[in-house]
Coordinates of N, CA, C and O in Angstrom, one line a residue:
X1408 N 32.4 -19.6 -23.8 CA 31.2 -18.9 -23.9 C 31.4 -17.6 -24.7 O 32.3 -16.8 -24.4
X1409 N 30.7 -17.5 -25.4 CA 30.7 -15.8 -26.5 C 30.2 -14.5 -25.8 O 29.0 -14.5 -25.3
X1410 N 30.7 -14.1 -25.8 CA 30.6 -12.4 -25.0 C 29.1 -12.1 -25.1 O 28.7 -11.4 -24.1
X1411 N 28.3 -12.4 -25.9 CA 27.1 -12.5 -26.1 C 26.3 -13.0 -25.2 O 25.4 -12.3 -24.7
X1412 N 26.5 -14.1 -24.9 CA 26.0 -14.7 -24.0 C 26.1 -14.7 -22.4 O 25.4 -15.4 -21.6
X1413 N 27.3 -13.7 -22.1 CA 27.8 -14.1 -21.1 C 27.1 -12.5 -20.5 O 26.9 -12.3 -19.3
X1414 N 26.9 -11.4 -21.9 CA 26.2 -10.1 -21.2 C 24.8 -10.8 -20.9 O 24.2 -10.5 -19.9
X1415 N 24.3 -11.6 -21.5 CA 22.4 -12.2 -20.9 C 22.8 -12.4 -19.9 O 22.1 -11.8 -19.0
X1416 N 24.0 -13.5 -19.2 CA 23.6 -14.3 -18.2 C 24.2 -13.2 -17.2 O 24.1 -13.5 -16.0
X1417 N 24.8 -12.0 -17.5 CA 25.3 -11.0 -16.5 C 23.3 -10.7 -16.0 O 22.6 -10.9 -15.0
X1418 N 23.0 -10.3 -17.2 CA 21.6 -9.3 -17.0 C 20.5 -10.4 -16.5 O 19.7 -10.2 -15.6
X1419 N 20.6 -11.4 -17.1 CA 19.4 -12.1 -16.3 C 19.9 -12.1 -14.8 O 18.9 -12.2 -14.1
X1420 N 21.0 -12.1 -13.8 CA 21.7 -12.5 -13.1 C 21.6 -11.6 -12.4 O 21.7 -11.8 -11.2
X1421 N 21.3 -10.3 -12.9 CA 21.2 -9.4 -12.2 C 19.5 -8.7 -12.0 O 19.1 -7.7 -11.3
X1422 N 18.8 -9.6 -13.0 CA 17.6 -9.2 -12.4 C 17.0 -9.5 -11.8 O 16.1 -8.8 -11.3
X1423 N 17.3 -11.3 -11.5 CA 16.8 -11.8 -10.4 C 17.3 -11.6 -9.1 O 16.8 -12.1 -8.1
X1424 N 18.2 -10.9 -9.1 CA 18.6 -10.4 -7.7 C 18.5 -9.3 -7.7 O 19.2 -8.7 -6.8
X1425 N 17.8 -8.7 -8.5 CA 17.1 -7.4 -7.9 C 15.9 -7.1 -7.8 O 15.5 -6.1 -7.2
X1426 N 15.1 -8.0 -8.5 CA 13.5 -8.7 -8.2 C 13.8 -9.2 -6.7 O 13.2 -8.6 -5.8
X1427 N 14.6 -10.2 -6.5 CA 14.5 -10.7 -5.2 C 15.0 -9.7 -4.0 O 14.5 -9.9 -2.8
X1428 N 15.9 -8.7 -4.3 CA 15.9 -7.9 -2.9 C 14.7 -7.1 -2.8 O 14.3 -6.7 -1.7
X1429 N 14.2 -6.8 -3.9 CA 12.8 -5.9 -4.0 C 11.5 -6.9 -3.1 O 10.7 -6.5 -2.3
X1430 N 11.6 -7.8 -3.4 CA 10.9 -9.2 -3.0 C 11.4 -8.7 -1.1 O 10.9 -8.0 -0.2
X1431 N 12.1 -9.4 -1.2 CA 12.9 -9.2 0.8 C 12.5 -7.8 1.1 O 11.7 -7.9 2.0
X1432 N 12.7 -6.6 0.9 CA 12.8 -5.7 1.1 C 10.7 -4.8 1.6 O 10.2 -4.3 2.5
X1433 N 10.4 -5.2 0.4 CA 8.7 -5.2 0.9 C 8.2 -6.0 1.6 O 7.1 -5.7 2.1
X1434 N 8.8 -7.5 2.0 CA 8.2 -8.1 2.9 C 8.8 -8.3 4.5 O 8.4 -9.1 5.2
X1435 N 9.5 -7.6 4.7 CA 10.4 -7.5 5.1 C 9.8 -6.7 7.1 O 9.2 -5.6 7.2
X1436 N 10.2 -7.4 8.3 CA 9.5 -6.6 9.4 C 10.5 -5.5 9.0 O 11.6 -5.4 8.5
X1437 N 9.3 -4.4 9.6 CA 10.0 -2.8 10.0 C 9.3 -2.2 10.7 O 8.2 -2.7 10.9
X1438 N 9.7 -0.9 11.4 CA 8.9 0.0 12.4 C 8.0 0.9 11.9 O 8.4 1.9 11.4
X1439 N 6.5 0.7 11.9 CA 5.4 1.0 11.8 C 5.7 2.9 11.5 O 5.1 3.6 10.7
X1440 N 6.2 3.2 12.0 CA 6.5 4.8 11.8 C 7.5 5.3 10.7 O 7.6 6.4 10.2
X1441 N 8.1 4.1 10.3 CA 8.8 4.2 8.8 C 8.2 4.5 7.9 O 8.5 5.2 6.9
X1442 N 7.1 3.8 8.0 CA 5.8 3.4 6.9 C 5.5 4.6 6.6 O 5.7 4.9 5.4
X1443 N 5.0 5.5 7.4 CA 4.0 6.4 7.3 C 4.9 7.8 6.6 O 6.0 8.3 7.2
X1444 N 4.5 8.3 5.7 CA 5.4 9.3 5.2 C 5.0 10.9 6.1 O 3.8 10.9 6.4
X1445 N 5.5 11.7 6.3 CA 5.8 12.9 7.1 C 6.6 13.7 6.3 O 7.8 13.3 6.5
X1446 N 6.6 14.5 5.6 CA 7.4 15.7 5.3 C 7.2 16.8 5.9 O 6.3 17.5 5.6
X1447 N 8.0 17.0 6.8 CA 7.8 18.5 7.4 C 7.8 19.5 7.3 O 7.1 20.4 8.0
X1448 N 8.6 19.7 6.2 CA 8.5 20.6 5.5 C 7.6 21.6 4.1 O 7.6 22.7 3.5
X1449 N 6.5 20.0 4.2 CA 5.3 19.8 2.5 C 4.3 20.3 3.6 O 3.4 21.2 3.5
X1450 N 4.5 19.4 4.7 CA 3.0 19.8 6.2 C 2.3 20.7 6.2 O 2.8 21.7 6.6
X1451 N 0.8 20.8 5.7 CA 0.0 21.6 5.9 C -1.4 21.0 6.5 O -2.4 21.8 6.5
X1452 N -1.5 19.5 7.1 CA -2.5 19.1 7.6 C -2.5 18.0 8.5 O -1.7 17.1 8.4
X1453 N -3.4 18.0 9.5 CA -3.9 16.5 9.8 C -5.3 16.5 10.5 O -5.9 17.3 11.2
X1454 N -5.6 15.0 10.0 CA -7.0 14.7 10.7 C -7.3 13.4 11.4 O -6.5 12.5 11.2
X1455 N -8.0 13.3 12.0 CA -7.5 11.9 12.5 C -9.8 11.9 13.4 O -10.5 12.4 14.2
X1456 N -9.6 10.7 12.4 CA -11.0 10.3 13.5 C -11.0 8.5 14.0 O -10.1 7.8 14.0
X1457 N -12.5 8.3 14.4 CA -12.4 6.9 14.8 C -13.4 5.8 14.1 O -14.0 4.8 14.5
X1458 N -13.4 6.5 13.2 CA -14.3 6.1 12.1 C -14.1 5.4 10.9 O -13.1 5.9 10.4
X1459 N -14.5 4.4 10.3 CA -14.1 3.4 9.4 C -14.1 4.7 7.9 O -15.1 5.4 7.7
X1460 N -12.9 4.7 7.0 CA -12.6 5.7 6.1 C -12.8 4.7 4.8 O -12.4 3.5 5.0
X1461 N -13.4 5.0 3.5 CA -12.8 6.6 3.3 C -14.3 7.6 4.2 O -15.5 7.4 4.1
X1462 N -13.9 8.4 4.8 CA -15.1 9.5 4.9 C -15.1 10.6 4.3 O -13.9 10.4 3.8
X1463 N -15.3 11.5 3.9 CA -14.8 12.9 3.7 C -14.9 13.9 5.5 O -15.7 14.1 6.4
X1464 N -13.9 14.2 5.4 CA -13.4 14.9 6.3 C -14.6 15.7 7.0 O -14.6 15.9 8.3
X1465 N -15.6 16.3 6.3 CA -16.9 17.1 6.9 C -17.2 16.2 7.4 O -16.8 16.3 8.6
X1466 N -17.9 14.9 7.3 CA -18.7 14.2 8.2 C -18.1 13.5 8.9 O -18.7 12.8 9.7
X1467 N -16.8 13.4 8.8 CA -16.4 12.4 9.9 C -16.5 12.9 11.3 O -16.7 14.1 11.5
X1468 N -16.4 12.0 12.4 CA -16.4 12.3 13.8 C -14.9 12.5 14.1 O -14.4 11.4 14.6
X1469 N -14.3 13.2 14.0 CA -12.4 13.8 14.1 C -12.6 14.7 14.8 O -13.4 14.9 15.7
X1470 N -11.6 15.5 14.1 CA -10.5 16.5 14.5 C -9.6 16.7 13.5 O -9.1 15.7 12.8
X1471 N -9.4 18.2 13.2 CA -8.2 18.6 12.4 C -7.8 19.5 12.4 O -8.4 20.5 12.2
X1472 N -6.3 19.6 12.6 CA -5.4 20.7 12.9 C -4.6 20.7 11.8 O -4.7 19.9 10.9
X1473 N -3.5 21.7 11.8 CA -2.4 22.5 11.3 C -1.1 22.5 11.6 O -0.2 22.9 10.9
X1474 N -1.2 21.8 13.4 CA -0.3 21.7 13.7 C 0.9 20.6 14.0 O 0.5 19.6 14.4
X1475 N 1.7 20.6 13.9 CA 2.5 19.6 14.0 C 2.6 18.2 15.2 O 2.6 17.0 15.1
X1476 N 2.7 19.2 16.3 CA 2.4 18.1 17.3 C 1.7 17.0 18.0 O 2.3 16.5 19.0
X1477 N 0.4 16.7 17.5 CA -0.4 16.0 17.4 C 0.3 14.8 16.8 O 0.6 13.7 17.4
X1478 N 0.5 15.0 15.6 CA 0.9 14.1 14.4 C 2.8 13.8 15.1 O 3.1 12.6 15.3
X1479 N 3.5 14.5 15.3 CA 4.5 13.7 16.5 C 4.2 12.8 17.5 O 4.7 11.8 17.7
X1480 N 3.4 13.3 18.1 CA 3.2 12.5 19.3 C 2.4 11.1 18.6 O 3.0 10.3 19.2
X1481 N 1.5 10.5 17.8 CA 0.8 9.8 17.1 C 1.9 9.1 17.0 O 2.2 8.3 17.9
X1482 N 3.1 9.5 15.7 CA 3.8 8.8 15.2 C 5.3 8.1 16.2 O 5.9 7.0 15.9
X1483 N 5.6 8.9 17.3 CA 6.0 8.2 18.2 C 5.3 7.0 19.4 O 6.0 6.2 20.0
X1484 N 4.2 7.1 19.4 CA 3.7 6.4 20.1 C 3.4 4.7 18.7 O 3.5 3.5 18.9
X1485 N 3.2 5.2 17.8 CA 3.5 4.1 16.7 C 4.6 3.6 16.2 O 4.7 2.9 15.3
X1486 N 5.5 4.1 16.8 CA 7.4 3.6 16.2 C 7.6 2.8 17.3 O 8.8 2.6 17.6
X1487 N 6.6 2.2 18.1 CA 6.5 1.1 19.0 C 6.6 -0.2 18.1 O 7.5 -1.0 17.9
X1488 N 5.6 -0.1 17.6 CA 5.1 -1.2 16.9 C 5.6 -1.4 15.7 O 5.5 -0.5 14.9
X1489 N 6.4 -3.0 15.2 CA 6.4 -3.3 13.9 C 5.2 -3.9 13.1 O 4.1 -4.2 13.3
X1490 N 6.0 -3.9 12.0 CA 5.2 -4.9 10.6 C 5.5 -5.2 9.9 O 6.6 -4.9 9.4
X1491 N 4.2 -6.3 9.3 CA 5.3 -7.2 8.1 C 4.3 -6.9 7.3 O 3.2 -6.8 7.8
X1492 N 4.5 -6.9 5.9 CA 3.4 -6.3 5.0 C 2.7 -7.4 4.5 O 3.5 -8.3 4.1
X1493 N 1.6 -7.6 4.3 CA 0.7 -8.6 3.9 C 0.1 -8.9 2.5 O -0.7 -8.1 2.0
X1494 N 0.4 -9.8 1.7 CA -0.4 -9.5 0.5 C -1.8 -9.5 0.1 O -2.1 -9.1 -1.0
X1495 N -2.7 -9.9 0.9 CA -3.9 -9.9 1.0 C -4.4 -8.6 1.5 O -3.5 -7.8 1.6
X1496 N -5.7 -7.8 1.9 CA -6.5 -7.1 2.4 C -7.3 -7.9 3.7 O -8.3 -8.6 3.6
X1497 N -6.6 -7.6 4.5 CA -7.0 -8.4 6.0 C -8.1 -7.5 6.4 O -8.7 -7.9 7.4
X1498 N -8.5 -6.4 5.9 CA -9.7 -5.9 6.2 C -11.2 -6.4 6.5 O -11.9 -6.5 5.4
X1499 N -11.7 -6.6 7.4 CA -13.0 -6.9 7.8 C -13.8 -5.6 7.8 O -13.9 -4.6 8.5
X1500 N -14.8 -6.3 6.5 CA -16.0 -4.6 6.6 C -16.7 -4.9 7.8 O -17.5 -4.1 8.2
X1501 N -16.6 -6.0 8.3 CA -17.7 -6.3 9.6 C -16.8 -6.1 10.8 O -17.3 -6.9 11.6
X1502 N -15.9 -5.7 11.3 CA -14.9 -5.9 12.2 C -15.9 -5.2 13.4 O -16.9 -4.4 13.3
X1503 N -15.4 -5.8 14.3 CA -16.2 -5.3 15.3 C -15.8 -4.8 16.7 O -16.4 -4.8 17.7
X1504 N -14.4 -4.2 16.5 CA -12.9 -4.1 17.2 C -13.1 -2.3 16.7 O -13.8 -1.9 15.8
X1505 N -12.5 -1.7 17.5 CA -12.0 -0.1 17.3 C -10.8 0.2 15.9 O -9.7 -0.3 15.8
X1506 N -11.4 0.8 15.2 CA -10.5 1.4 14.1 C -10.7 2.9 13.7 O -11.7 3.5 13.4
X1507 N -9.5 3.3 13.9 CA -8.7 4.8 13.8 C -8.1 5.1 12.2 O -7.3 4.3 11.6
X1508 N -8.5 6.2 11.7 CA -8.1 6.3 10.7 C -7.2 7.9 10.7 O -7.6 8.8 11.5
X1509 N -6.2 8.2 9.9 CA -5.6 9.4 9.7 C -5.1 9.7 8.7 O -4.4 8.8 8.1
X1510 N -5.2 10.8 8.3 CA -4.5 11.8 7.0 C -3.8 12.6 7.5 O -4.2 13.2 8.5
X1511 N -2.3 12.8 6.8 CA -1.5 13.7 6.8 C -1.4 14.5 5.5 O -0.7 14.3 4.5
X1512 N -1.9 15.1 5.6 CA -2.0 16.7 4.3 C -0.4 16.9 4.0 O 0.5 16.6 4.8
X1513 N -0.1 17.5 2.9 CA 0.9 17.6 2.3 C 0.9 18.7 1.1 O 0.5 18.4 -0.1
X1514 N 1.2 19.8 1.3 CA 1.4 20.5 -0.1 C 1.6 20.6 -1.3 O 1.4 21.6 -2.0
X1515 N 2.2 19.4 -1.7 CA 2.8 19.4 -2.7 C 2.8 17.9 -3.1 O 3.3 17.5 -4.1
X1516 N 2.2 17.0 -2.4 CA 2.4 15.6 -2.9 C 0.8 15.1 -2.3 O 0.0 15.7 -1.7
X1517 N 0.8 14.3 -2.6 CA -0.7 13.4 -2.1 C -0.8 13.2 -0.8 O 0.2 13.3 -0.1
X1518 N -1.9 13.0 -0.4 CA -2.0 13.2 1.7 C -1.5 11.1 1.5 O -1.5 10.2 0.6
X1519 N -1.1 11.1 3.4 CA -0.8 10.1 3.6 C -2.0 9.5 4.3 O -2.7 10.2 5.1
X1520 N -2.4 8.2 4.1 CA -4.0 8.0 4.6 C -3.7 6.6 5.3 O -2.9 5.7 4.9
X1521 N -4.4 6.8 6.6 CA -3.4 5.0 7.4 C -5.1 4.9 8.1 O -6.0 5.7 8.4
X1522 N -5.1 3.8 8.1 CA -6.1 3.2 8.9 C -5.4 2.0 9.7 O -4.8 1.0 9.2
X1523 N -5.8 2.2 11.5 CA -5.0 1.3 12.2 C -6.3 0.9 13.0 O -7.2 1.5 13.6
X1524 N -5.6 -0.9 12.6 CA -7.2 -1.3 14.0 C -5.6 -2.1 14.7 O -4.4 -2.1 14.4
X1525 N -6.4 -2.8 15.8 CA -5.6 -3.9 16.7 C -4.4 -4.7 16.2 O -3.4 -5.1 16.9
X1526 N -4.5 -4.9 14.9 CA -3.7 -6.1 14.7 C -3.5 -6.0 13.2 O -2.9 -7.0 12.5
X1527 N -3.8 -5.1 12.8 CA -3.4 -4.7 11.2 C -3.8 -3.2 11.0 O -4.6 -2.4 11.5
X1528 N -2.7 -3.3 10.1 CA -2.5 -1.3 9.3 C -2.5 -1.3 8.0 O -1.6 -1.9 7.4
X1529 N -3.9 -0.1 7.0 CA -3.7 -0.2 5.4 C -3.0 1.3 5.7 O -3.6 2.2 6.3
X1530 N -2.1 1.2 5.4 CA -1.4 2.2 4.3 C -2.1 2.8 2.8 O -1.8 2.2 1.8
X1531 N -2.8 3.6 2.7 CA -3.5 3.7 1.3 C -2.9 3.9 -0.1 O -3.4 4.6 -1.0
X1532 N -1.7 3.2 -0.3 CA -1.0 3.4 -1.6 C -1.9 2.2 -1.9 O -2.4 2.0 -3.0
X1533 N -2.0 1.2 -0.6 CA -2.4 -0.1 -1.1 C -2.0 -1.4 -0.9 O -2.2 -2.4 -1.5
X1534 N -1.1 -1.0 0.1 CA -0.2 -1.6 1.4 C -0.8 -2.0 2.2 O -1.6 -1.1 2.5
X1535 N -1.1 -3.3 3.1 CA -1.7 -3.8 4.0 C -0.6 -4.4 5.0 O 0.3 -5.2 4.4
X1536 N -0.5 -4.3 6.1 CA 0.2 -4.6 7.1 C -0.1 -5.7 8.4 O -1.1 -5.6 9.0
X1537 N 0.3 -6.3 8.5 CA -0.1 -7.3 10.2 C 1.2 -6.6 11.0 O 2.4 -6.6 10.7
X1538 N 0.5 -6.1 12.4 CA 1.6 -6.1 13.7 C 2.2 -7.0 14.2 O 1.5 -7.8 14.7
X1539 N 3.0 -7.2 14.2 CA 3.8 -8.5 14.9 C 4.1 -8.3 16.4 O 4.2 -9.3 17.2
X1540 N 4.3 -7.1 16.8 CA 4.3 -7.4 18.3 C 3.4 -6.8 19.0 O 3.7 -6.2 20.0
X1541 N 2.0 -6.7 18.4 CA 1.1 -6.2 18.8 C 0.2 -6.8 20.0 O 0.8 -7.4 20.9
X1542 N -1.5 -6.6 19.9 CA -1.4 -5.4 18.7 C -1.5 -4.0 19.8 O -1.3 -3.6 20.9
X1543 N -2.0 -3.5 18.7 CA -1.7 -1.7 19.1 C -2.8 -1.4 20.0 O -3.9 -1.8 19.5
X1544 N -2.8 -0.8 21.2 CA -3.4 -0.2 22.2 C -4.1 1.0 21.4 O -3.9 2.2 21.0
X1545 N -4.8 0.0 21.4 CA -6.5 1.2 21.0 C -6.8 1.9 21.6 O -7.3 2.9 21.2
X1546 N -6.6 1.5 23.3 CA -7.2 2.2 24.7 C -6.4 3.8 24.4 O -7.0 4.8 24.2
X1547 N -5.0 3.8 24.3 CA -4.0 5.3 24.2 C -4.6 6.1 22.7 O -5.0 7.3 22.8
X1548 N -4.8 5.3 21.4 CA -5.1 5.4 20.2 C -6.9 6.6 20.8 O -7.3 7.8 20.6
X1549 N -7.4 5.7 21.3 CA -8.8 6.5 21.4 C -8.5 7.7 22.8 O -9.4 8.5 22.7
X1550 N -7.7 8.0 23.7 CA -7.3 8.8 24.4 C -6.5 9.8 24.1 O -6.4 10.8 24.8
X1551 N -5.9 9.5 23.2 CA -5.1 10.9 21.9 C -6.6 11.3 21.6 O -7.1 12.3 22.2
X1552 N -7.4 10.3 20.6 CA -8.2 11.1 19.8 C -9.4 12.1 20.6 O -9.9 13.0 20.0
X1553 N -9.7 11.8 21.9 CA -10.2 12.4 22.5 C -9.8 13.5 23.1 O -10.4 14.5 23.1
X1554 N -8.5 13.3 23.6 CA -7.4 14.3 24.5 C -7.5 16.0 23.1 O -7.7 17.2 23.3
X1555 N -7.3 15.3 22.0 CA -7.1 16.9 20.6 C -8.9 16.9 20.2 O -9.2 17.9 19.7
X1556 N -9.6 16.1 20.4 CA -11.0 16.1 19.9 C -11.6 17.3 20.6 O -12.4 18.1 20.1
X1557 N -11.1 17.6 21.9 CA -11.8 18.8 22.9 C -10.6 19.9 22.5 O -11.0 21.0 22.7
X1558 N -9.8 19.8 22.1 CA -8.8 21.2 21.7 C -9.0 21.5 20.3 O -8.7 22.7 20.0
X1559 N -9.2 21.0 19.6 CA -9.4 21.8 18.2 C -11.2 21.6 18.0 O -11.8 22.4 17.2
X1560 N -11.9 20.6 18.7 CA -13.4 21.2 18.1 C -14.2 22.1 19.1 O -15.5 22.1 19.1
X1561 N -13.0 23.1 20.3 CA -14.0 24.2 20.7 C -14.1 25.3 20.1 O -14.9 26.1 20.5

């Protein structure tokens, strides 16, 4: 075989096995709190309502703080749950189930925008998720949002 030939079949050889771990790697289960990006150091926001998004933040029925621990406690109680990412949009505009939506503000990069109902999570890059050992207790999800709903909108 000529040296020629043998750099294609290095490179094709190597693209399909890097297409394919790219492949495994996005479809792949993981912990729901991986997903969601947090810089702690970019942090300058969060909001969080129970309202089907996109809204603009004035009208939504939320809450929004500055502070950090809100958004810890959220994302620990979500590093419960995994996911496997979906290629479809399992979204129902008619759903008729409780859904929570949240922004994490960021300084310096784009906010992180998650909408979580029972049994599926969009990620807003454009990422759609199914829970697999779900689904997610909406009952805690809506008792956070109430528990900070009376501390930041008195």
């Amino acid at each position: 075989m000529k040296k020629k030939n043998k750099v294609y079949l290095i490179l094709i050889i190597a693209g399909i096995a890097f297409f394919s771990f790219k492949y495994w790697n996005d479809y792949r289960e993981r912990a729901l709190d991986d997903l969601i990006r947090l810089k702690k150091s970019d942090f300058i926001g969060f909001s969080f309502t129970n309202s089907v998004v996109p809204i603009p933040d004035e009208q939504a029925d939320g809450w929004r703080t500055e502070d950090l621990e809100p958004v810890d406690e959220l994302l620990n109680f979500l590093s419960q749950y995994r996911v496997k990412r979906q290629r479809e949009n399992f979204f129902d505009p008619n759903y008729e189930g409780k859904r929570f939506s949240f922004t994490i503000h960021h300084g310096k990069s784009n906010p992180t925008m998650v909408t979580v109902e029972e049994d599926y999570v969009h990620i807003y890059s454009g990422d759609y998720y199914k829970v697999v050992n779900g689904p997610i207790d909406t009952d805690w999800l809506n008792a956070y949002y109430e528990k900070y709903k009376k501390m930041y909108n008195e």
